């Protein structure tokens, strides 16, 4: 140690001699540094460099922790594996905050090292290393998908369900169902005075369902009301060819014939009919009237008697008695007069006439 002390004293003496013999143009001459301070500074520098190297090799393959004063926009991860790993999209870091650069000194190195060791680092999840080309491709794909417009799929036809959607379904109507719709429209057209439209609708109904009773009957009545007798009879004749004993058509057809004086045609048209039909009473009356006009009293009397038995009305018993008397069948005439007097629905004149004719037949 004496040799080192002697060397240090010699160096100090030599430096003082050089300072006394030389001129320093600066405002202040440089101060001598002690060897102790230089040794301490060197140790600090080496410790800082060692810590930096240790930190650098320790953070390879991991995400770089975000310091309190610095930030990065994107971290490029170097490939460390030959097999491709799942694509990880790195979110964009906060914008860089510009701060004045600080002088790199041993004290700064020490402060930075302490800040790194003391700053808490939070890692959400450590991703597997991903190669740079794969990461770039994933970012480009995500950007392309975000740039593409979103096209909503076309709404599928749905039914009225709990979700509130609705399904439109076409339903094909049968000929009978369509005929019902058109018949309703024809009746409404008649009520509104649209006769030509009503006529076309009636004809459309018959084209769909030729045996439609109501449509054919109403169309015949429409033609008859407008005075077009031939058209009305043609419509009914077409229907009777399809259904010869359709009572409603028979009745309409017979009335037109009766009003035109075609009594034989009435008897021919009503030669047979359904006795259980609702129109049976009217048909019997028409046929008896036509037979009476043709002086076929016996035929007329039978229809009047049948009509009286159906309706239980005294006037038809009286009509049957007169027809039987005209036919020369006195016993049946007297019986019919007696049945008429037993009804309480005859007026006084009819009752007086029946009693008189019964007295005459009794005397004979």
Tab-separated table of C-alpha atoms in Angstrom, residues 40-304:
chain	number	residue	atom	x	y	z
A	40	UNK	CA	-17.998	3.867	-7.938
A	41	UNK	CA	-19.251	5.266	-11.253
A	42	UNK	CA	-17.684	2.387	-13.158
A	43	UNK	CA	-19.342	-0.129	-10.859
A	44	UNK	CA	-22.728	1.551	-11.316
A	45	UNK	CA	-22.335	1.578	-15.087
A	46	UNK	CA	-21.441	-2.111	-15.114
A	47	UNK	CA	-24.390	-2.950	-12.856
A	48	UNK	CA	-26.759	-0.982	-15.110
A	49	UNK	CA	-25.445	-2.622	-18.260
A	50	UNK	CA	-25.715	-6.050	-16.662
A	51	UNK	CA	-29.288	-5.379	-15.594
A	52	UNK	CA	-30.171	-4.160	-19.099
A	53	UNK	CA	-28.614	-7.257	-20.704
A	54	UNK	CA	-30.389	-9.543	-18.233
A	55	UNK	CA	-33.696	-7.756	-18.861
A	56	UNK	CA	-33.212	-7.959	-22.663
A	57	UNK	CA	-32.567	-11.722	-22.739
A	58	UNK	CA	-35.274	-12.325	-20.177
A	59	UNK	CA	-37.981	-10.582	-22.231
A	60	UNK	CA	-37.294	-12.471	-25.501
A	61	UNK	CA	-40.433	-14.422	-26.602
A	62	UNK	CA	-42.637	-12.367	-24.229
A	63	UNK	CA	-44.600	-9.215	-24.697
A	64	UNK	CA	-42.641	-6.058	-23.891
A	65	UNK	CA	-44.099	-4.523	-20.745
A	66	UNK	CA	-45.549	-1.078	-21.143
A	67	UNK	CA	-43.560	1.467	-19.056
A	68	UNK	CA	-45.170	4.330	-17.321
A	69	UNK	CA	-43.482	6.974	-19.518
A	70	UNK	CA	-43.199	5.210	-22.896
A	71	UNK	CA	-45.703	3.315	-25.176
A	72	UNK	CA	-45.556	1.513	-28.490
A	73	UNK	CA	-48.079	1.223	-31.270
A	74	UNK	CA	-47.432	-2.369	-32.284
A	75	UNK	CA	-44.934	-5.018	-31.249
A	76	UNK	CA	-43.432	-7.144	-33.923
A	77	UNK	CA	-43.025	-10.659	-32.604
A	78	UNK	CA	-40.091	-12.621	-33.951
A	79	UNK	CA	-40.776	-16.229	-34.915
A	80	UNK	CA	-39.345	-18.774	-32.513
A	81	UNK	CA	-41.201	-21.877	-33.684
A	82	UNK	CA	-41.308	-23.571	-37.029
A	83	UNK	CA	-45.014	-24.589	-36.746
A	84	UNK	CA	-47.631	-21.813	-37.171
A	85	UNK	CA	-49.554	-20.911	-34.034
A	86	UNK	CA	-53.138	-19.543	-33.776
A	87	UNK	CA	-53.499	-16.050	-35.153
A	88	UNK	CA	-53.555	-13.340	-32.507
A	89	UNK	CA	-54.734	-9.840	-33.359
A	90	UNK	CA	-52.870	-7.273	-31.273
A	91	UNK	CA	-54.984	-4.315	-30.274
A	92	UNK	CA	-53.586	-0.873	-31.032
A	93	UNK	CA	-51.716	0.709	-28.163
A	94	UNK	CA	-52.421	4.272	-27.001
A	95	UNK	CA	-50.920	7.117	-29.002
A	96	UNK	CA	-47.354	8.081	-28.328
A	97	UNK	CA	-46.834	10.922	-25.912
A	98	UNK	CA	-43.921	13.101	-26.899
A	99	UNK	CA	-41.593	13.902	-24.017
A	100	UNK	CA	-38.147	15.523	-24.009
A	101	UNK	CA	-35.290	13.038	-24.147
A	102	UNK	CA	-33.254	12.758	-21.006
A	103	UNK	CA	-29.530	12.589	-20.771
A	104	UNK	CA	-28.213	9.074	-20.331
A	105	UNK	CA	-26.190	9.159	-17.176
A	106	UNK	CA	-25.345	6.579	-14.609
A	107	UNK	CA	-27.943	8.105	-12.304
A	108	UNK	CA	-30.566	7.839	-15.114
A	109	UNK	CA	-29.608	4.251	-15.731
A	110	UNK	CA	-30.043	3.463	-12.057
A	111	UNK	CA	-33.413	5.247	-11.921
A	112	UNK	CA	-34.643	3.474	-15.049
A	113	UNK	CA	-33.573	0.113	-13.714
A	114	UNK	CA	-35.366	0.751	-10.436
A	115	UNK	CA	-38.509	1.926	-12.299
A	116	UNK	CA	-38.514	-1.243	-14.354
A	117	UNK	CA	-38.141	-3.408	-11.278
A	118	UNK	CA	-40.788	-1.493	-9.276
A	119	UNK	CA	-43.399	-0.916	-12.057
A	120	UNK	CA	-46.178	-3.545	-11.928
A	121	UNK	CA	-46.626	-5.399	-15.198
A	122	UNK	CA	-50.108	-6.758	-15.957
A	123	UNK	CA	-50.400	-9.459	-18.618
A	124	UNK	CA	-53.945	-10.333	-19.726
A	125	UNK	CA	-52.909	-13.632	-21.246
A	126	UNK	CA	-49.606	-14.755	-22.572
A	127	UNK	CA	-50.124	-15.452	-26.311
A	128	UNK	CA	-48.138	-18.034	-28.121
A	129	UNK	CA	-45.418	-16.716	-30.396
A	130	UNK	CA	-46.758	-15.868	-33.821
A	131	UNK	CA	-44.745	-15.270	-36.920
A	132	UNK	CA	-44.836	-11.786	-38.417
A	133	UNK	CA	-46.266	-12.819	-41.838
A	134	UNK	CA	-49.143	-14.668	-40.207
A	135	UNK	CA	-49.866	-11.722	-37.914
A	136	UNK	CA	-49.846	-9.286	-40.824
A	137	UNK	CA	-52.153	-11.517	-42.841
A	138	UNK	CA	-54.583	-11.774	-39.927
A	139	UNK	CA	-54.614	-7.990	-39.517
A	140	UNK	CA	-55.247	-7.478	-43.234
A	141	UNK	CA	-58.085	-10.023	-43.175
A	142	UNK	CA	-59.702	-8.332	-40.178
A	143	UNK	CA	-59.433	-4.934	-41.896
A	144	UNK	CA	-60.980	-6.315	-45.110
A	145	UNK	CA	-63.889	-7.829	-43.193
A	146	UNK	CA	-64.481	-4.580	-41.322
A	147	UNK	CA	-64.447	-2.630	-44.614
A	148	UNK	CA	-66.949	-4.894	-46.344
A	149	UNK	CA	-70.607	-3.705	-46.081
A	150	UNK	CA	-72.944	-5.865	-44.098
A	151	UNK	CA	-75.705	-7.277	-46.304
A	152	UNK	CA	-78.791	-8.460	-44.475
A	153	UNK	CA	-80.177	-11.809	-45.687
A	154	UNK	CA	-83.548	-11.671	-47.483
A	155	UNK	CA	-86.477	-12.224	-45.160
A	156	UNK	CA	-87.729	-15.784	-45.415
A	157	UNK	CA	-91.461	-16.294	-45.633
A	158	UNK	CA	-92.672	-17.073	-42.149
A	159	UNK	CA	-95.987	-17.845	-40.625
A	160	UNK	CA	-97.705	-15.920	-37.839
A	161	UNK	CA	-95.802	-17.344	-34.895
A	162	UNK	CA	-94.929	-16.370	-31.374
A	163	UNK	CA	-92.040	-14.263	-32.733
A	164	UNK	CA	-94.490	-11.998	-34.560
A	165	UNK	CA	-93.434	-12.834	-38.095
A	166	UNK	CA	-95.872	-13.551	-40.859
A	167	UNK	CA	-95.885	-16.064	-43.641
A	168	UNK	CA	-97.671	-15.408	-46.953
A	169	UNK	CA	-99.118	-18.613	-48.396
A	170	UNK	CA	-101.171	-18.855	-51.565
A	171	UNK	CA	-104.351	-20.852	-51.260
A	172	UNK	CA	-105.990	-22.157	-54.426
A	173	UNK	CA	-109.792	-21.951	-54.242
A	174	UNK	CA	-111.882	-24.750	-55.635
A	175	UNK	CA	-114.515	-24.100	-58.294
A	176	UNK	CA	-117.295	-24.260	-55.679
A	177	UNK	CA	-115.534	-21.815	-53.350
A	178	UNK	CA	-114.811	-19.387	-56.165
A	179	UNK	CA	-118.435	-19.644	-57.295
A	180	UNK	CA	-119.594	-18.621	-53.822
A	181	UNK	CA	-117.370	-15.537	-53.945
A	182	UNK	CA	-118.592	-14.488	-57.388
A	183	UNK	CA	-122.243	-15.060	-56.462
A	184	UNK	CA	-121.837	-12.705	-53.530
A	185	UNK	CA	-120.270	-10.111	-55.803
A	186	UNK	CA	-123.127	-10.495	-58.312
A	187	UNK	CA	-125.744	-9.882	-55.638
A	188	UNK	CA	-123.906	-6.805	-54.404
A	189	UNK	CA	-123.683	-5.524	-57.972
A	190	UNK	CA	-127.474	-5.891	-58.361
A	191	UNK	CA	-128.074	-3.974	-55.160
A	192	UNK	CA	-125.787	-1.199	-56.388
A	193	UNK	CA	-127.563	-1.051	-59.759
A	194	UNK	CA	-124.614	-2.544	-61.680
A	195	UNK	CA	-126.762	-4.861	-63.814
A	196	UNK	CA	-124.260	-5.649	-66.548
A	197	UNK	CA	-121.566	-6.531	-64.038
A	198	UNK	CA	-124.032	-8.685	-62.122
A	199	UNK	CA	-124.981	-10.496	-65.326
A	200	UNK	CA	-121.338	-11.283	-66.112
A	201	UNK	CA	-120.724	-12.538	-62.587
A	202	UNK	CA	-123.760	-14.845	-62.708
A	203	UNK	CA	-122.538	-16.296	-65.974
A	204	UNK	CA	-119.066	-16.825	-64.492
A	205	UNK	CA	-120.615	-18.737	-61.593
A	206	UNK	CA	-122.487	-21.017	-63.994
A	207	UNK	CA	-119.306	-21.537	-66.011
A	208	UNK	CA	-117.566	-22.720	-62.845
A	209	UNK	CA	-120.493	-24.766	-61.459
A	210	UNK	CA	-123.192	-25.453	-64.101
A	211	UNK	CA	-125.467	-27.058	-61.524
A	212	UNK	CA	-125.440	-24.060	-59.170
A	213	UNK	CA	-129.144	-23.763	-58.264
A	214	UNK	CA	-129.169	-20.263	-56.793
A	215	UNK	CA	-127.036	-18.662	-59.493
A	216	UNK	CA	-129.100	-20.128	-62.352
A	217	UNK	CA	-132.390	-19.272	-60.668
A	218	UNK	CA	-131.372	-15.674	-59.950
A	219	UNK	CA	-130.008	-15.202	-63.456
A	220	UNK	CA	-133.302	-16.491	-64.943
A	221	UNK	CA	-135.258	-14.147	-62.688
A	222	UNK	CA	-132.972	-11.285	-63.733
A	223	UNK	CA	-133.645	-11.955	-67.430
A	224	UNK	CA	-137.385	-12.384	-66.823
A	225	UNK	CA	-137.553	-9.108	-64.885
A	226	UNK	CA	-135.938	-7.271	-67.801
A	227	UNK	CA	-138.491	-8.744	-70.175
A	228	UNK	CA	-136.046	-11.060	-71.920
A	229	UNK	CA	-138.262	-14.162	-71.711
A	230	UNK	CA	-136.308	-16.214	-74.231
A	231	UNK	CA	-133.036	-15.705	-72.347
A	232	UNK	CA	-134.659	-16.662	-69.045
A	233	UNK	CA	-136.196	-19.830	-70.468
A	234	UNK	CA	-132.913	-20.783	-72.184
A	235	UNK	CA	-131.051	-20.549	-68.881
A	236	UNK	CA	-133.659	-22.748	-67.159
A	237	UNK	CA	-133.796	-25.290	-69.978
A	238	UNK	CA	-129.997	-25.712	-69.799
A	239	UNK	CA	-130.297	-26.363	-66.093
A	240	UNK	CA	-133.146	-28.850	-66.479
A	241	UNK	CA	-131.055	-30.833	-68.909
A	242	UNK	CA	-128.488	-31.240	-66.133
A	243	UNK	CA	-131.028	-31.825	-63.306
A	244	UNK	CA	-134.473	-32.655	-64.762
A	245	UNK	CA	-136.277	-32.673	-61.402
A	246	UNK	CA	-134.753	-29.598	-59.839
A	247	UNK	CA	-137.939	-28.213	-58.235
A	248	UNK	CA	-136.896	-24.577	-58.162
A	249	UNK	CA	-136.070	-24.512	-61.853
A	250	UNK	CA	-139.269	-26.436	-62.664
A	251	UNK	CA	-141.364	-23.890	-60.791
A	252	UNK	CA	-139.789	-20.884	-62.522
A	253	UNK	CA	-140.033	-22.510	-65.905
A	254	UNK	CA	-143.726	-23.462	-65.356
A	255	UNK	CA	-144.660	-19.929	-64.240
A	256	UNK	CA	-143.161	-18.439	-67.372
A	257	UNK	CA	-145.079	-20.978	-69.471
A	258	UNK	CA	-148.318	-20.367	-67.561
A	259	UNK	CA	-148.133	-16.586	-68.023
A	260	UNK	CA	-147.496	-17.064	-71.710
A	261	UNK	CA	-150.573	-19.374	-71.973
A	262	UNK	CA	-148.594	-22.511	-72.793
A	263	UNK	CA	-150.774	-24.790	-70.610
A	264	UNK	CA	-149.824	-28.099	-72.251
A	265	UNK	CA	-146.162	-27.204	-71.819
A	266	UNK	CA	-146.827	-26.577	-68.137
A	267	UNK	CA	-148.324	-30.036	-67.680
A	268	UNK	CA	-145.426	-31.540	-69.634
A	269	UNK	CA	-142.805	-29.690	-67.597
A	270	UNK	CA	-144.477	-30.648	-64.311
A	271	UNK	CA	-145.308	-34.217	-65.190
A	272	UNK	CA	-143.009	-35.443	-62.428
A	273	UNK	CA	-141.435	-33.611	-59.531
A	274	UNK	CA	-140.237	-34.173	-55.983
A	275	UNK	CA	-143.220	-34.207	-53.627
A	276	UNK	CA	-140.886	-33.630	-50.656
A	277	UNK	CA	-139.404	-30.464	-52.074
A	278	UNK	CA	-140.186	-27.086	-50.573
A	279	UNK	CA	-141.688	-25.987	-53.896
A	280	UNK	CA	-144.083	-28.977	-54.118
A	281	UNK	CA	-147.191	-26.994	-53.057
A	282	UNK	CA	-146.576	-24.255	-55.604
A	283	UNK	CA	-145.977	-26.836	-58.327
A	284	UNK	CA	-149.302	-28.586	-57.513
A	285	UNK	CA	-151.127	-25.280	-57.715
A	286	UNK	CA	-149.584	-24.427	-61.107
A	287	UNK	CA	-150.303	-27.827	-62.556
A	288	UNK	CA	-153.931	-27.818	-61.307
A	289	UNK	CA	-154.464	-24.350	-62.771
A	290	UNK	CA	-153.088	-25.421	-66.151
A	291	UNK	CA	-155.228	-28.606	-66.114
A	292	UNK	CA	-158.351	-26.617	-65.218
A	293	UNK	CA	-157.642	-24.210	-68.117
A	294	UNK	CA	-157.404	-27.231	-70.382
A	295	UNK	CA	-160.702	-28.518	-68.866
A	296	UNK	CA	-159.010	-31.535	-67.428
A	297	UNK	CA	-161.154	-31.272	-64.311
A	298	UNK	CA	-160.402	-34.667	-62.907
A	299	UNK	CA	-156.634	-33.988	-63.051
A	300	UNK	CA	-157.145	-30.561	-61.555
A	301	UNK	CA	-159.353	-31.975	-58.763
A	302	UNK	CA	-156.687	-34.502	-57.779
A	303	UNK	CA	-154.009	-31.822	-57.551
A	304	UNK	CA	-156.313	-29.529	-55.504
